[in-house]
Coordinates of C-alpha atoms (C1' of nucleotides) in Angstrom, one line a residue:
Chain A
X1 CA -29.5 255.6 299.2
X2 CA -31.1 252.6 297.3
X3 CA -29.1 249.5 296.8
X4 CA -29.1 247.6 293.5
X5 CA -28.1 244.1 293.1
X6 CA -24.6 245.3 292.2
X7 CA -24.3 246.7 295.7
X8 CA -25.1 243.3 297.3
X9 CA -22.7 241.7 295.0
X10 CA -20.0 243.8 296.4
X11 CA -21.1 243.5 300.0
X12 CA -21.0 239.6 299.4
X13 CA -17.7 239.6 297.7
X14 CA -16.1 241.6 300.7
X15 CA -17.7 239.0 302.9
X16 CA -15.9 236.2 300.8
X17 CA -12.7 237.9 301.5
X18 CA -12.1 240.2 298.6
X19 CA -10.6 243.5 299.9
X20 CA -9.9 246.0 296.8
X21 CA -12.1 247.1 294.2
X22 CA -10.1 245.2 291.7
X23 CA -10.0 242.1 293.7
X24 CA -13.7 242.2 293.7
X25 CA -14.1 242.6 290.0
X26 CA -11.6 239.7 289.7
X27 CA -13.7 237.3 291.8
X28 CA -17.0 238.4 290.1
X29 CA -15.2 237.7 286.6
X30 CA -14.4 234.3 287.9
X31 CA -17.5 233.3 289.9
X32 CA -20.5 235.4 288.9
X33 CA -20.0 236.6 285.6
X34 CA -22.6 234.0 284.3
X35 CA -25.5 235.4 286.1
X36 CA -24.3 238.9 287.0
X37 CA -21.7 240.3 284.7
X38 CA -19.9 243.3 286.1
X39 CA -17.4 246.1 284.9
X40 CA -14.8 248.0 286.9
X41 CA -16.4 251.3 285.8
X42 CA -19.5 250.3 287.9
X43 CA -17.5 248.8 291.0
X44 CA -15.5 251.9 291.7
X45 CA -18.4 254.4 291.9
X46 CA -20.5 251.9 293.8
X47 CA -17.7 251.3 296.5
X48 CA -17.8 255.1 297.1
X49 CA -21.6 255.0 297.6
X50 CA -21.6 252.1 299.9
X51 CA -18.9 253.9 301.9
X52 CA -21.0 257.1 302.1
X53 CA -23.9 254.9 303.3
X54 CA -21.9 253.4 306.2
X55 CA -22.3 249.8 304.9
X56 CA -18.3 249.4 304.4
X57 CA -15.1 250.9 305.7
X58 CA -12.4 252.0 303.7
X59 CA -8.6 252.3 304.7
X60 CA -5.5 253.0 302.6
X61 CA -3.6 249.8 302.1
X62 CA -0.8 250.7 299.9
X63 CA 1.5 248.1 298.5
X64 CA 5.0 249.7 298.3
X65 CA 4.4 252.7 296.2
X66 CA 1.3 251.3 294.5
X67 CA -1.9 252.9 296.1
X68 CA -4.6 250.4 297.2
X69 CA -7.8 251.0 298.9
X70 CA -8.9 248.2 301.3
X71 CA -12.5 247.8 302.1
X72 CA -14.4 245.8 304.9
X73 CA -18.1 245.3 305.8
X74 CA -19.5 247.0 308.6
X75 CA -22.1 245.7 311.0
X76 CA -24.7 247.5 309.1
X77 CA -23.4 246.1 305.8
X78 CA -23.5 242.6 307.1
X79 CA -27.1 243.1 308.2
X80 CA -27.9 244.6 304.9
X81 CA -26.6 241.7 303.1
X82 CA -28.6 239.2 305.2
X83 CA -31.9 241.2 304.8
X84 CA -31.4 241.2 301.0
X85 CA -30.8 237.5 301.1
X86 CA -34.1 237.0 303.1
X87 CA -36.0 239.6 301.1
X88 CA -36.3 237.4 297.9
X89 CA -39.8 236.9 296.6
X90 CA -40.4 234.2 294.1
X91 CA -41.2 235.8 290.5
X92 CA -43.9 234.3 288.3
X93 CA -41.8 235.3 285.2
X94 CA -38.7 233.7 284.3
X95 CA -35.3 235.4 284.2
X96 CA -34.5 236.9 280.8
X97 CA -31.8 234.8 279.1
X98 CA -31.0 237.4 276.3
X99 CA -29.3 234.9 274.1
X100 CA -28.9 235.8 270.5
X101 CA -28.3 232.1 269.5
X102 CA -31.9 231.5 270.9
X103 CA -33.3 234.3 269.0
X104 CA -31.9 232.9 265.8
X105 CA -33.2 229.4 266.6
X106 CA -36.5 231.0 267.0
X107 CA -36.4 232.1 263.2
X108 CA -34.6 229.2 261.9
X109 CA -37.5 228.4 259.6
X110 CA -36.2 231.0 257.4
X111 CA -33.5 228.6 256.3
X112 CA -33.5 225.5 254.3
X113 CA -33.4 222.1 256.6
X114 CA -29.8 221.4 256.1
X115 CA -28.8 225.0 257.2
X116 CA -31.3 224.7 260.2
X117 CA -29.4 221.7 261.4
X118 CA -26.1 223.6 261.0
X119 CA -27.4 226.3 263.1
X120 CA -28.5 223.9 265.9
X121 CA -25.1 222.1 265.8
X122 CA -23.6 225.5 266.3
X123 CA -25.9 226.3 269.2
X124 CA -25.2 223.0 270.7
X125 CA -21.3 223.8 270.4
X126 CA -21.8 226.9 272.3
X127 CA -23.5 225.3 275.2
X128 CA -20.9 222.4 275.2
X129 CA -18.2 225.0 275.3
X130 CA -20.0 227.0 278.2
X131 CA -20.5 223.8 280.1
X132 CA -16.9 222.9 279.9
X133 CA -15.9 226.5 280.7
X134 CA -17.8 226.6 284.0
X135 CA -16.4 223.0 284.8
X136 CA -13.1 224.1 284.8
X137 CA -13.6 227.0 287.0
X138 CA -15.5 224.5 289.3
X139 CA -12.4 222.5 289.7
X140 CA -10.2 225.0 291.3
X141 CA -12.7 225.9 294.0
X142 CA -11.6 224.2 297.1
X143 CA -14.2 221.7 298.8
X144 CA -12.7 221.3 302.4
X145 CA -14.6 222.4 305.5
X146 CA -11.9 225.0 306.0
X147 CA -13.4 227.0 303.0
X148 CA -17.2 226.6 304.1
X149 CA -18.0 230.1 302.7
X150 CA -17.2 228.7 299.2
X151 CA -19.9 226.0 299.3
X152 CA -22.5 228.0 297.5
X153 CA -20.2 229.3 294.9
X154 CA -19.3 225.7 294.1
X155 CA -23.3 224.9 294.1
X156 CA -24.0 227.8 291.7
X157 CA -21.3 226.8 289.3
X158 CA -22.3 223.1 289.3
X159 CA -25.9 224.2 288.7
X160 CA -24.7 226.3 285.7
X161 CA -22.6 223.5 284.2
X162 CA -25.3 221.0 284.9
X163 CA -27.9 223.3 283.2
X164 CA -25.8 223.9 280.0
X165 CA -25.2 220.2 279.8
X166 CA -28.7 219.6 279.9
X167 CA -29.4 222.2 277.1
X168 CA -26.6 220.6 275.2
X169 CA -28.1 217.2 275.1
X170 CA -31.6 218.5 274.4
X171 CA -30.3 220.2 271.3
X172 CA -28.4 217.0 270.2
X173 CA -31.7 215.0 270.6
X174 CA -33.4 217.7 268.5
X175 CA -30.9 217.6 265.7
X176 CA -31.2 213.8 265.6
X177 CA -35.1 214.0 265.4
X178 CA -35.2 216.6 262.7
X179 CA -32.4 214.6 260.7
X180 CA -34.5 211.3 261.0
X181 CA -37.7 213.0 260.0
X182 CA -35.9 214.6 256.9
X183 CA -34.6 211.1 255.9
X184 CA -38.0 209.6 255.9
X185 CA -39.9 212.3 254.1
X186 CA -37.2 212.2 251.4
X187 CA -37.5 208.5 251.2
X188 CA -41.3 208.9 250.9
X189 CA -40.7 211.5 248.1
X190 CA -39.1 208.9 245.9
Chain B
X1 CA -26.5 251.2 258.8
X2 CA -25.5 248.6 261.3
X3 CA -28.2 246.1 262.4
X4 CA -28.7 244.9 265.8
X5 CA -30.4 241.8 267.1
X6 CA -33.5 243.9 267.6
X7 CA -33.4 244.7 263.9
X8 CA -33.4 241.0 263.1
X9 CA -36.2 240.2 265.5
X10 CA -38.3 242.6 263.7
X11 CA -37.6 241.1 260.2
X12 CA -38.2 237.8 261.7
X13 CA -41.5 239.0 263.1
X14 CA -42.6 240.4 260.0
X15 CA -41.9 237.0 258.3
X16 CA -44.0 235.2 260.7
X17 CA -46.9 237.5 259.7
X18 CA -46.9 240.6 262.1
X19 CA -47.7 243.6 260.0
X20 CA -47.8 246.7 262.4
X21 CA -45.2 247.8 264.9
X22 CA -47.8 247.3 267.6
X23 CA -48.4 243.5 266.5
X24 CA -44.6 243.1 266.5
X25 CA -44.5 244.0 270.2
X26 CA -47.4 241.9 271.0
X27 CA -45.8 238.6 269.3
X28 CA -42.4 239.5 270.9
X29 CA -44.0 239.6 274.3
X30 CA -45.8 236.3 273.7
X31 CA -42.9 234.5 272.3
X32 CA -39.3 236.0 272.6
X33 CA -39.6 237.9 275.7
X34 CA -37.7 235.1 277.6
X35 CA -34.5 235.5 275.5
X36 CA -34.9 239.0 274.0
X37 CA -37.1 241.5 275.9
X38 CA -38.3 244.4 273.8
X39 CA -40.2 247.5 274.4
X40 CA -42.3 249.6 272.0
X41 CA -40.1 252.6 272.2
X42 CA -37.4 250.7 270.6
X43 CA -39.6 249.0 268.0
X44 CA -40.9 252.2 266.2
X45 CA -37.8 254.0 265.7
X46 CA -36.2 250.9 264.5
X47 CA -39.0 250.1 261.9
X48 CA -38.1 253.6 260.5
X49 CA -34.4 252.7 260.2
X50 CA -35.1 249.4 258.5
X51 CA -37.4 251.1 256.0
X52 CA -34.7 253.9 255.3
X53 CA -32.3 250.8 254.8
X54 CA -34.7 249.3 252.2
X55 CA -35.2 246.1 254.1
X56 CA -39.0 246.6 254.7
X57 CA -41.9 248.3 252.8
X58 CA -44.2 250.5 254.5
X59 CA -47.6 251.4 253.4
X60 CA -50.7 253.1 255.1
X61 CA -53.3 250.4 256.2
X62 CA -55.8 252.6 258.2
X63 CA -58.5 250.8 260.1
X64 CA -61.4 253.0 259.7
X65 CA -60.4 256.3 261.2
X66 CA -57.6 254.7 263.2
X67 CA -54.2 255.0 261.4
X68 CA -52.1 251.9 261.1
X69 CA -48.9 251.5 259.2
X70 CA -48.4 247.9 257.7
X71 CA -44.8 246.7 256.8
X72 CA -43.5 243.9 254.8
X73 CA -40.2 242.4 254.2
X74 CA -38.4 243.3 250.9
X75 CA -36.1 240.9 249.1
X76 CA -33.2 242.5 250.7
X77 CA -34.7 242.2 254.0
X78 CA -35.3 238.5 253.6
X79 CA -31.8 238.0 252.4
X80 CA -30.4 240.0 255.4
X81 CA -32.5 238.0 257.7
X82 CA -31.3 234.6 256.3
X83 CA -27.6 236.0 256.3
X84 CA -28.0 236.8 260.0
X85 CA -29.1 233.3 260.7
X86 CA -26.0 231.8 258.9
X87 CA -23.4 234.3 260.6
X88 CA -24.0 232.7 264.0
X89 CA -20.6 231.5 265.4
X90 CA -20.5 229.4 268.4
X91 CA -19.3 231.3 271.6
X92 CA -16.9 230.0 274.1
X93 CA -18.4 231.9 277.1
X94 CA -22.0 231.1 278.2
X95 CA -24.8 233.5 277.5
X96 CA -25.2 235.7 280.8
X97 CA -28.4 234.9 282.6
X98 CA -28.5 237.9 284.7
X99 CA -30.7 236.4 287.5
X100 CA -31.0 237.9 291.0
X101 CA -32.0 234.8 292.7
X102 CA -28.9 232.9 291.5
X103 CA -26.7 235.8 292.8
X104 CA -28.5 235.4 296.1
X105 CA -27.9 231.7 296.1
X106 CA -24.3 232.3 295.6
X107 CA -24.1 234.3 298.8
X108 CA -26.5 232.0 300.8
X109 CA -23.6 231.1 303.1
X110 CA -24.2 234.3 305.1
X111 CA -27.6 232.9 306.4
X112 CA -28.2 230.4 309.0
X113 CA -28.9 226.8 307.5
X114 CA -32.7 226.9 308.0
X115 CA -32.8 230.2 306.0
X116 CA -30.7 228.9 303.4
X117 CA -33.2 226.2 302.9
X118 CA -35.9 228.7 302.7
X119 CA -34.1 230.6 300.0
X120 CA -33.5 227.3 297.9
X121 CA -37.2 226.6 298.1
X122 CA -38.2 230.2 297.0
X123 CA -35.8 229.9 294.0
X124 CA -37.1 226.5 293.0
X125 CA -40.7 227.9 293.3
X126 CA -39.5 230.7 290.8
X127 CA -38.5 228.3 288.4
X128 CA -41.5 226.1 288.7
X129 CA -43.6 229.1 288.1
X130 CA -41.4 230.1 284.9
X131 CA -41.8 226.6 283.6
X132 CA -45.6 226.6 283.9
X133 CA -45.8 230.2 282.4
X134 CA -44.0 229.0 279.3
X135 CA -45.9 225.7 279.2
X136 CA -49.1 227.6 279.0
X137 CA -47.9 229.9 276.2
X138 CA -46.8 226.7 274.4
X139 CA -50.2 225.1 274.4
X140 CA -51.7 227.7 272.2
X141 CA -49.2 227.6 269.4
X142 CA -50.7 225.5 266.6
X143 CA -48.8 222.3 265.6
X144 CA -50.5 221.5 262.2
X145 CA -48.3 221.4 258.9
X146 CA -50.3 224.6 257.9
X147 CA -48.4 226.6 260.4
X148 CA -45.0 225.2 259.5
X149 CA -43.1 228.7 260.4
X150 CA -44.4 228.2 264.1
X151 CA -42.3 225.2 264.3
X152 CA -39.2 226.8 265.7
X153 CA -41.3 229.1 268.0
X154 CA -42.8 225.9 269.6
X155 CA -39.2 224.2 269.9
X156 CA -37.7 227.3 271.7
X157 CA -40.6 227.5 274.1
X158 CA -40.3 223.7 274.8
X159 CA -36.6 224.1 275.4
X160 CA -37.3 226.9 277.7
X161 CA -39.7 225.3 279.8
X162 CA -37.8 221.9 280.0
X163 CA -34.7 223.8 281.1
X164 CA -36.5 225.6 283.9
X165 CA -38.1 222.1 284.9
X166 CA -34.6 220.7 284.9
X167 CA -33.3 223.5 287.4
X168 CA -36.5 223.1 289.4
X169 CA -35.6 219.4 290.0
X170 CA -32.0 220.1 290.7
X171 CA -33.0 222.7 293.4
X172 CA -35.4 220.2 294.9
X173 CA -32.6 217.6 294.9
X174 CA -30.3 220.1 296.5
X175 CA -32.6 221.1 299.3
X176 CA -33.2 217.3 300.2
X177 CA -29.3 216.9 300.3
X178 CA -28.6 219.6 302.7
X179 CA -31.7 218.9 304.9
X180 CA -30.3 215.1 305.3
X181 CA -26.8 216.4 305.9
X182 CA -28.2 218.8 308.6
X183 CA -30.2 216.0 310.3
X184 CA -27.1 213.8 310.4
X185 CA -24.8 216.3 311.9
X186 CA -27.3 217.3 314.4
X187 CA -27.8 213.7 315.5
X188 CA -24.0 213.3 315.8
X189 CA -23.8 216.6 317.9
X190 CA -26.0 215.0 320.6
Chain C
dC1 C1' -69.9 256.2 279.2
dA2 C1' -66.1 254.4 281.5
dG3 C1' -62.2 251.5 280.9
dG4 C1' -59.4 248.6 278.1
dT5 C1' -57.2 247.7 273.8
dC6 C1' -55.2 249.3 269.3
dA7 C1' -51.8 252.3 267.5
dT8 C1' -48.1 255.4 267.0
dG9 C1' -44.8 258.2 268.6
dT10 C1' -41.3 261.4 271.6
dA11 C1' -38.5 262.7 275.8
dA12 C1' -35.9 261.8 279.6
dA13 C1' -33.5 259.0 282.8
dG14 C1' -31.0 255.0 284.1
dC15 C1' -27.8 251.7 283.4
dG16 C1' -24.0 249.4 281.6
dT17 C1' -20.1 248.8 278.5
dT18 C1' -16.0 250.5 276.1
dA19 C1' -12.4 253.5 275.9
dC20 C1' -9.4 256.5 277.9
dA21 C1' -5.8 257.9 281.2
dT22 C1' -2.3 257.1 284.7
dG23 C1' 1.3 255.0 287.0
dA24 C1' 3.6 251.1 289.7
dT25 C1' 4.9 246.3 289.7
dT26 C1' 5.8 241.7 288.0
dT27 C1' 6.9 238.4 284.4
dT28 C1' 8.9 237.1 280.2
Chain D
dA1 C1' 13.4 246.1 277.5
dA2 C1' 8.8 244.9 276.5
dA3 C1' 4.5 243.1 278.0
dA4 C1' 1.2 241.7 281.2
dT5 C1' -0.9 242.5 285.6
dC6 C1' -2.3 245.5 289.7
dA7 C1' -4.9 249.4 290.7
dT8 C1' -7.9 253.4 290.6
dG9 C1' -10.7 256.2 288.3
dT10 C1' -13.2 259.4 284.3
dA11 C1' -15.8 260.2 280.1
dA12 C1' -18.5 259.2 276.3
dC13 C1' -21.4 256.3 274.1
dG14 C1' -25.4 253.2 273.3
dC15 C1' -29.0 250.7 274.7
dT16 C1' -33.3 250.0 277.3
dT17 C1' -36.9 251.3 280.3
dT18 C1' -40.2 254.5 281.9
dA19 C1' -43.2 258.1 281.5
dC20 C1' -45.7 261.1 278.6
dA21 C1' -48.7 262.5 274.8
dT22 C1' -52.6 261.6 271.7
dG23 C1' -56.5 259.6 269.6
dA24 C1' -59.6 256.0 267.8
dC25 C1' -62.3 251.8 268.6
dC26 C1' -64.5 248.2 271.3
dT27 C1' -66.7 246.0 275.3
dG28 C1' -69.4 245.6 279.5

DNA sequence: CAGGTCATGTAAAGCGTTACATGATTTT
DNA sequence: AAAATCATGTAACGCTTTACATGACCTG
């Protein structure tokens, strides 16, 4: 059985205390959606495979008449998770961003200057919203030593919001530069 | 016919002067791979559809005995490209990064501290390499006013490498912080 | 003349999202 | 009483990658 990043995401979420498939998906939406989006339709089959591979235990855990399966890491699951964390090798190529906004910026030259500036402002607004979005999620993560396992979730969230803030500023500066330049050339033109 | 981001990537590349499907793929690999990866097996069928939709013209353009199809934007293609650039609406959620390294960092707590630091260093090295990678590509883009259409390609490349540099620094600072903290707590422990 | 690049395509497999389906429980 | 949430799953669809196939041209 070959494990994918999603497999380790599930193992890791179980380690952080999520028990059901549904709960894993909730946690993933709240915390890892930005760098590893996941859907329920992937989680349930994957839980089955991890169980078959002996990396997780399953037990029935009904809530009243509502059925629920509770999962737990086995020793082999713990080991597999740690081995994966250790096996990371630096890549020479950057991670793909796959952002349609960036793609549009790449071709912005096809528009007249005022519309180029509009596009840049829209892009900046997107990153500003993204920054705020993660910052809000960050605030609800407890920071006390009792929740030590939540330390890195807080770190990745901070890294995310700081990165988006940086790009936001970058685009703001770009807009100012292009606007100045336009003002100068039109003044020259008279 | 519903157009996808890939469709507009092709229209935009034709506008930048690429003529054949092969050339479009070359340009995309060099310039837009980071935020919109593309494979040849997508490009060729898509060229056919864009031709059927009347957004591009096709003409035979053989090089000696080697066959080649040359494509060109039609007026409707130009219009469609500009309309797409104008239609961008800011999103409230950030673009997904889908980076396995970040996912590992999220779960780093499962490792002992010294291995956490190793992981952070590896991640930092990945971003350093990514930064350098884009910076190299940036250097070959001409900046003279003759190549005005290459202005935004240069801008997106600079934004990319600057962002990776920012993350690199961020991770370097994180590693220093965690190392200091470890030194203090072990000193206390004695 | 062998290996790499230019050039175009097809087929299959894998992966992920969306939609569908079901039913209990909680909230408004 | 209706709507949202909890909970688990399946099916269909679409996108992307990988592999395969073919052949001309160029470089060492």
